[in-house]
Amino acid sequence: MALHESLGPLAASISAIARRAGVERLTVRAHFPDQHALFEACTALFFTHNPAPDPRRWSGIADPRARLREALTDLYAFYGRTERMLENVTRDARLAPGLVGVGYGKMLSRVRSALTGGWTIDHECEPVFQAALGHALHFTTWRSLVRDHGLSDDQAVELMVRLVTDAGAAGARRD
């Protein structure tokens, strides 16, 4: 996990893992026969040490905007705590999407599912709303707003709540 965090999942070779663990390559291969098994184990360990926000925490919030605000607050705090690993995972996931970032993708899917209910969205606006919601939830959005543009987490949350809300209301404003 430390090598995935410092180098990235794709750059953490079996040899480097074996050296770091003080074992032979064959020992690593005996425990992790392929990259998929290795990445799954690393992902499980990562989320054990760095629990992702639990969508059940927001289930009692009826107002979808308030639920989104609470979820983004939790999610952006998680991103701040796990930035180095997620930077490497999102980078490497572009190169090996079926292998790297699967755990992150599952987490985003659970979060997204918890946030889609309760909105009144015109059918024609659904794709725009879903795109805005996905954008708001993504690590790269947080990184861009907070690290690249200097917003606080709270400012980034409010901006994304407005974006998602406006995306869902876009159909109501058409002429």
PDB file of C-alpha atoms in Angstrom:
ATOM      1  CA  MET A   1       0.000   0.000   0.000  1.00  0.00           C
ATOM      2  CA  ALA A   2       2.862   2.401   0.789  1.00  0.00           C
ATOM      3  CA  LEU A   3       4.353   1.852  -2.666  1.00  0.00           C
ATOM      4  CA  HIS A   4       0.992   2.436  -4.318  1.00  0.00           C
ATOM      5  CA  GLU A   5       0.742   5.685  -2.379  1.00  0.00           C
ATOM      6  CA  SER A   6       4.269   6.878  -3.141  1.00  0.00           C
ATOM      7  CA  LEU A   7       4.765   5.577  -6.707  1.00  0.00           C
ATOM      8  CA  GLY A   8       1.312   4.644  -7.889  1.00  0.00           C
ATOM      9  CA  PRO A   9      -0.237   1.230  -8.379  1.00  0.00           C
ATOM     10  CA  LEU A  10       1.161   0.667 -11.869  1.00  0.00           C
ATOM     11  CA  ALA A  11       4.713   1.642 -10.896  1.00  0.00           C
ATOM     12  CA  ALA A  12       4.824  -0.593  -7.814  1.00  0.00           C
ATOM     13  CA  SER A  13       6.499  -3.635  -9.337  1.00  0.00           C
ATOM     14  CA  ILE A  14       6.512  -7.093  -7.777  1.00  0.00           C
ATOM     15  CA  SER A  15      10.272  -6.695  -7.291  1.00  0.00           C
ATOM     16  CA  ALA A  16       9.813  -3.393  -5.460  1.00  0.00           C
ATOM     17  CA  ILE A  17       7.098  -4.891  -3.276  1.00  0.00           C
ATOM     18  CA  ALA A  18       9.300  -7.890  -2.460  1.00  0.00           C
ATOM     19  CA  ARG A  19      12.251  -5.630  -1.582  1.00  0.00           C
ATOM     20  CA  ARG A  20      10.075  -3.465   0.645  1.00  0.00           C
ATOM     21  CA  ALA A  21       8.643  -6.539   2.401  1.00  0.00           C
ATOM     22  CA  GLY A  22      12.056  -8.222   2.702  1.00  0.00           C
ATOM     23  CA  VAL A  23      10.911 -11.328   0.848  1.00  0.00           C
ATOM     24  CA  GLU A  24      11.526 -12.997  -2.511  1.00  0.00           C
ATOM     25  CA  ARG A  25       9.424 -12.212  -5.578  1.00  0.00           C
ATOM     26  CA  LEU A  26       8.054 -15.770  -5.480  1.00  0.00           C
ATOM     27  CA  THR A  27       6.673 -15.130  -2.008  1.00  0.00           C
ATOM     28  CA  VAL A  28       4.791 -12.078  -3.250  1.00  0.00           C
ATOM     29  CA  ARG A  29       3.508 -14.068  -6.246  1.00  0.00           C
ATOM     30  CA  ALA A  30       2.378 -16.897  -3.941  1.00  0.00           C
ATOM     31  CA  HIS A  31       0.139 -14.462  -2.059  1.00  0.00           C
ATOM     32  CA  PHE A  32      -0.855 -12.353  -5.068  1.00  0.00           C
ATOM     33  CA  PRO A  33      -0.876 -14.451  -8.255  1.00  0.00           C
ATOM     34  CA  ASP A  34      -1.753 -11.497 -10.482  1.00  0.00           C
ATOM     35  CA  GLN A  35      -2.058  -7.707 -10.426  1.00  0.00           C
ATOM     36  CA  HIS A  36      -5.794  -7.902  -9.864  1.00  0.00           C
ATOM     37  CA  ALA A  37      -5.356  -9.856  -6.608  1.00  0.00           C
ATOM     38  CA  LEU A  38      -2.634  -7.441  -5.491  1.00  0.00           C
ATOM     39  CA  PHE A  39      -4.733  -4.353  -6.240  1.00  0.00           C
ATOM     40  CA  GLU A  40      -7.781  -5.834  -4.505  1.00  0.00           C
ATOM     41  CA  ALA A  41      -5.746  -6.556  -1.370  1.00  0.00           C
ATOM     42  CA  CYS A  42      -4.183  -3.098  -1.407  1.00  0.00           C
ATOM     43  CA  THR A  43      -7.570  -1.455  -1.919  1.00  0.00           C
ATOM     44  CA  ALA A  44      -9.108  -3.403   0.958  1.00  0.00           C
ATOM     45  CA  LEU A  45      -6.215  -2.467   3.245  1.00  0.00           C
ATOM     46  CA  PHE A  46      -6.375   1.167   2.155  1.00  0.00           C
ATOM     47  CA  PHE A  47     -10.099   1.449   2.913  1.00  0.00           C
ATOM     48  CA  THR A  48      -9.592  -0.343   6.244  1.00  0.00           C
ATOM     49  CA  HIS A  49      -7.049   2.296   7.262  1.00  0.00           C
ATOM     50  CA  ASN A  50      -8.919   5.148   5.534  1.00  0.00           C
ATOM     51  CA  PRO A  51     -12.661   4.508   5.763  1.00  0.00           C
ATOM     52  CA  ALA A  52     -14.638   6.166   3.003  1.00  0.00           C
ATOM     53  CA  PRO A  53     -17.707   8.205   3.903  1.00  0.00           C
ATOM     54  CA  ASP A  54     -20.671   5.973   4.697  1.00  0.00           C
ATOM     55  CA  PRO A  55     -23.731   6.873   2.575  1.00  0.00           C
ATOM     56  CA  ARG A  56     -26.033   5.476   5.274  1.00  0.00           C
ATOM     57  CA  ARG A  57     -25.073   8.502   7.354  1.00  0.00           C
ATOM     58  CA  TRP A  58     -26.988  10.761   4.952  1.00  0.00           C
ATOM     59  CA  SER A  59     -30.016   8.519   4.411  1.00  0.00           C
ATOM     60  CA  GLY A  60     -32.112  10.367   6.982  1.00  0.00           C
ATOM     61  CA  ILE A  61     -31.667  13.738   5.277  1.00  0.00           C
ATOM     62  CA  ALA A  62     -34.834  14.224   3.199  1.00  0.00           C
ATOM     63  CA  ASP A  63     -33.843  17.472   1.467  1.00  0.00           C
ATOM     64  CA  PRO A  64     -31.635  16.448  -1.483  1.00  0.00           C
ATOM     65  CA  ARG A  65     -29.621  19.677  -1.387  1.00  0.00           C
ATOM     66  CA  ALA A  66     -28.879  19.275   2.322  1.00  0.00           C
ATOM     67  CA  ARG A  67     -28.024  15.597   1.738  1.00  0.00           C
ATOM     68  CA  LEU A  68     -25.671  16.542  -1.116  1.00  0.00           C
ATOM     69  CA  ARG A  69     -24.045  19.245   1.018  1.00  0.00           C
ATOM     70  CA  GLU A  70     -23.430  16.801   3.871  1.00  0.00           C
ATOM     71  CA  ALA A  71     -22.133  14.113   1.517  1.00  0.00           C
ATOM     72  CA  LEU A  72     -19.740  16.474  -0.267  1.00  0.00           C
ATOM     73  CA  THR A  73     -18.476  17.778   3.072  1.00  0.00           C
ATOM     74  CA  ASP A  74     -17.657  14.211   4.133  1.00  0.00           C
ATOM     75  CA  LEU A  75     -16.292  13.219   0.740  1.00  0.00           C
ATOM     76  CA  TYR A  76     -14.058  16.282   0.367  1.00  0.00           C
ATOM     77  CA  ALA A  77     -12.643  15.746   3.873  1.00  0.00           C
ATOM     78  CA  PHE A  78     -11.877  12.139   2.855  1.00  0.00           C
ATOM     79  CA  TYR A  79     -10.141  13.425  -0.286  1.00  0.00           C
ATOM     80  CA  GLY A  80      -8.035  15.786   1.800  1.00  0.00           C
ATOM     81  CA  ARG A  81      -6.917  12.909   4.052  1.00  0.00           C
ATOM     82  CA  THR A  82      -6.181  10.523   1.189  1.00  0.00           C
ATOM     83  CA  GLU A  83      -5.023  12.910  -1.509  1.00  0.00           C
ATOM     84  CA  ARG A  84      -1.672  11.324  -2.294  1.00  0.00           C
ATOM     85  CA  MET A  85      -3.111   7.841  -2.855  1.00  0.00           C
ATOM     86  CA  LEU A  86      -6.103   9.075  -4.821  1.00  0.00           C
ATOM     87  CA  GLU A  87      -3.875  11.228  -7.018  1.00  0.00           C
ATOM     88  CA  ASN A  88      -1.927   8.123  -8.029  1.00  0.00           C
ATOM     89  CA  VAL A  89      -5.000   5.917  -8.344  1.00  0.00           C
ATOM     90  CA  THR A  90      -6.913   8.349 -10.565  1.00  0.00           C
ATOM     91  CA  ARG A  91      -3.816   8.865 -12.719  1.00  0.00           C
ATOM     92  CA  ASP A  92      -3.194   5.138 -13.135  1.00  0.00           C
ATOM     93  CA  ALA A  93      -6.894   4.341 -13.633  1.00  0.00           C
ATOM     94  CA  ARG A  94      -6.767   6.261 -16.912  1.00  0.00           C
ATOM     95  CA  LEU A  95      -4.079   3.815 -18.102  1.00  0.00           C
ATOM     96  CA  ALA A  96      -5.607   0.611 -16.692  1.00  0.00           C
ATOM     97  CA  PRO A  97      -9.296   1.320 -15.983  1.00  0.00           C
ATOM     98  CA  GLY A  98     -10.339  -2.288 -15.432  1.00  0.00           C
ATOM     99  CA  LEU A  99      -7.548  -2.895 -12.973  1.00  0.00           C
ATOM    100  CA  VAL A 100      -6.780   0.265 -11.029  1.00  0.00           C
ATOM    101  CA  GLY A 101      -9.354   2.386  -9.260  1.00  0.00           C
ATOM    102  CA  VAL A 102     -12.055  -0.264  -9.049  1.00  0.00           C
ATOM    103  CA  GLY A 103     -12.473   0.284  -5.279  1.00  0.00           C
ATOM    104  CA  TYR A 104     -12.632   4.054  -5.762  1.00  0.00           C
ATOM    105  CA  GLY A 105     -15.230   3.554  -8.502  1.00  0.00           C
ATOM    106  CA  LYS A 106     -17.350   1.335  -6.262  1.00  0.00           C
ATOM    107  CA  MET A 107     -17.175   3.920  -3.496  1.00  0.00           C
ATOM    108  CA  LEU A 108     -18.313   6.668  -5.891  1.00  0.00           C
ATOM    109  CA  SER A 109     -21.141   4.479  -7.114  1.00  0.00           C
ATOM    110  CA  ARG A 110     -22.432   3.942  -3.556  1.00  0.00           C
ATOM    111  CA  VAL A 111     -22.213   7.663  -2.820  1.00  0.00           C
ATOM    112  CA  ARG A 112     -23.943   8.576  -6.067  1.00  0.00           C
ATOM    113  CA  SER A 113     -26.782   6.096  -5.412  1.00  0.00           C
ATOM    114  CA  ALA A 114     -27.376   7.663  -2.005  1.00  0.00           C
ATOM    115  CA  LEU A 115     -27.676  11.134  -3.530  1.00  0.00           C
ATOM    116  CA  THR A 116     -29.881  10.681  -6.594  1.00  0.00           C
ATOM    117  CA  GLY A 117     -33.206  10.312  -4.813  1.00  0.00           C
ATOM    118  CA  GLY A 118     -35.504  13.180  -3.915  1.00  0.00           C
ATOM    119  CA  TRP A 119     -34.636  15.541  -6.762  1.00  0.00           C
ATOM    120  CA  THR A 120     -37.351  16.773  -9.101  1.00  0.00           C
ATOM    121  CA  ILE A 121     -35.622  16.602 -12.453  1.00  0.00           C
ATOM    122  CA  ASP A 122     -37.152  17.143 -15.873  1.00  0.00           C
ATOM    123  CA  HIS A 123     -36.520  14.041 -18.003  1.00  0.00           C
ATOM    124  CA  GLU A 124     -34.643  16.088 -20.602  1.00  0.00           C
ATOM    125  CA  CYS A 125     -32.328  17.488 -17.898  1.00  0.00           C
ATOM    126  CA  GLU A 126     -31.462  14.089 -16.406  1.00  0.00           C
ATOM    127  CA  PRO A 127     -28.187  13.646 -18.376  1.00  0.00           C
ATOM    128  CA  VAL A 128     -26.993  17.140 -17.426  1.00  0.00           C
ATOM    129  CA  PHE A 129     -27.967  16.581 -13.795  1.00  0.00           C
ATOM    130  CA  GLN A 130     -26.180  13.208 -13.684  1.00  0.00           C
ATOM    131  CA  ALA A 131     -23.067  14.720 -15.273  1.00  0.00           C
ATOM    132  CA  ALA A 132     -23.041  17.583 -12.748  1.00  0.00           C
ATOM    133  CA  LEU A 133     -23.501  15.164  -9.848  1.00  0.00           C
ATOM    134  CA  GLY A 134     -20.723  12.883 -11.095  1.00  0.00           C
ATOM    135  CA  HIS A 135     -18.444  15.875 -11.568  1.00  0.00           C
ATOM    136  CA  ALA A 136     -19.134  17.156  -8.056  1.00  0.00           C
ATOM    137  CA  LEU A 137     -18.320  13.765  -6.519  1.00  0.00           C
ATOM    138  CA  HIS A 138     -15.038  13.159  -8.322  1.00  0.00           C
ATOM    139  CA  PHE A 139     -11.654  13.494  -6.651  1.00  0.00           C
ATOM    140  CA  THR A 140     -10.262  15.462  -9.603  1.00  0.00           C
ATOM    141  CA  THR A 141     -12.976  18.091  -9.147  1.00  0.00           C
ATOM    142  CA  TRP A 142     -12.043  18.508  -5.484  1.00  0.00           C
ATOM    143  CA  ARG A 143      -8.360  18.688  -6.391  1.00  0.00           C
ATOM    144  CA  SER A 144      -8.984  21.312  -9.065  1.00  0.00           C
ATOM    145  CA  LEU A 145     -11.150  23.521  -6.866  1.00  0.00           C
ATOM    146  CA  VAL A 146      -9.187  23.209  -3.633  1.00  0.00           C
ATOM    147  CA  ARG A 147      -5.575  22.649  -4.684  1.00  0.00           C
ATOM    148  CA  ASP A 148      -5.421  24.334  -8.082  1.00  0.00           C
ATOM    149  CA  HIS A 149      -7.809  27.243  -7.467  1.00  0.00           C
ATOM    150  CA  GLY A 150      -7.403  27.783  -3.734  1.00  0.00           C
ATOM    151  CA  LEU A 151     -10.972  27.324  -2.560  1.00  0.00           C
ATOM    152  CA  SER A 152     -11.640  25.979   0.912  1.00  0.00           C
ATOM    153  CA  ASP A 153     -13.485  22.685   1.182  1.00  0.00           C
ATOM    154  CA  ASP A 154     -16.603  24.599   2.292  1.00  0.00           C
ATOM    155  CA  GLN A 155     -16.419  26.909  -0.727  1.00  0.00           C
ATOM    156  CA  ALA A 156     -15.952  23.939  -3.063  1.00  0.00           C
ATOM    157  CA  VAL A 157     -18.942  22.169  -1.487  1.00  0.00           C
ATOM    158  CA  GLU A 158     -21.201  25.211  -1.911  1.00  0.00           C
ATOM    159  CA  LEU A 159     -20.097  25.715  -5.521  1.00  0.00           C
ATOM    160  CA  MET A 160     -20.831  22.081  -6.369  1.00  0.00           C
ATOM    161  CA  VAL A 161     -24.213  22.129  -4.585  1.00  0.00           C
ATOM    162  CA  ARG A 162     -25.154  25.142  -6.726  1.00  0.00           C
ATOM    163  CA  LEU A 163     -23.892  23.432  -9.888  1.00  0.00           C
ATOM    164  CA  VAL A 164     -25.866  20.242  -9.260  1.00  0.00           C
ATOM    165  CA  THR A 165     -28.989  22.147  -8.212  1.00  0.00           C
ATOM    166  CA  ASP A 166     -28.832  24.396 -11.274  1.00  0.00           C
ATOM    167  CA  ALA A 167     -28.209  21.412 -13.572  1.00  0.00           C
ATOM    168  CA  GLY A 168     -31.349  19.762 -12.248  1.00  0.00           C
ATOM    169  CA  ALA A 169     -33.402  22.910 -12.691  1.00  0.00           C
ATOM    170  CA  ALA A 170     -32.144  23.711 -16.200  1.00  0.00           C
ATOM    171  CA  GLY A 171     -35.307  22.350 -17.854  1.00  0.00           C
ATOM    172  CA  ALA A 172     -37.540  24.614 -15.810  1.00  0.00           C
ATOM    173  CA  ARG A 173     -35.730  27.691 -17.143  1.00  0.00           C
ATOM    174  CA  ARG A 174     -36.027  26.867 -20.837  1.00  0.00           C
ATOM    175  CA  ASP A 175     -38.214  29.085 -23.039  1.00  0.00           C
TER     176      ASP A 175
END
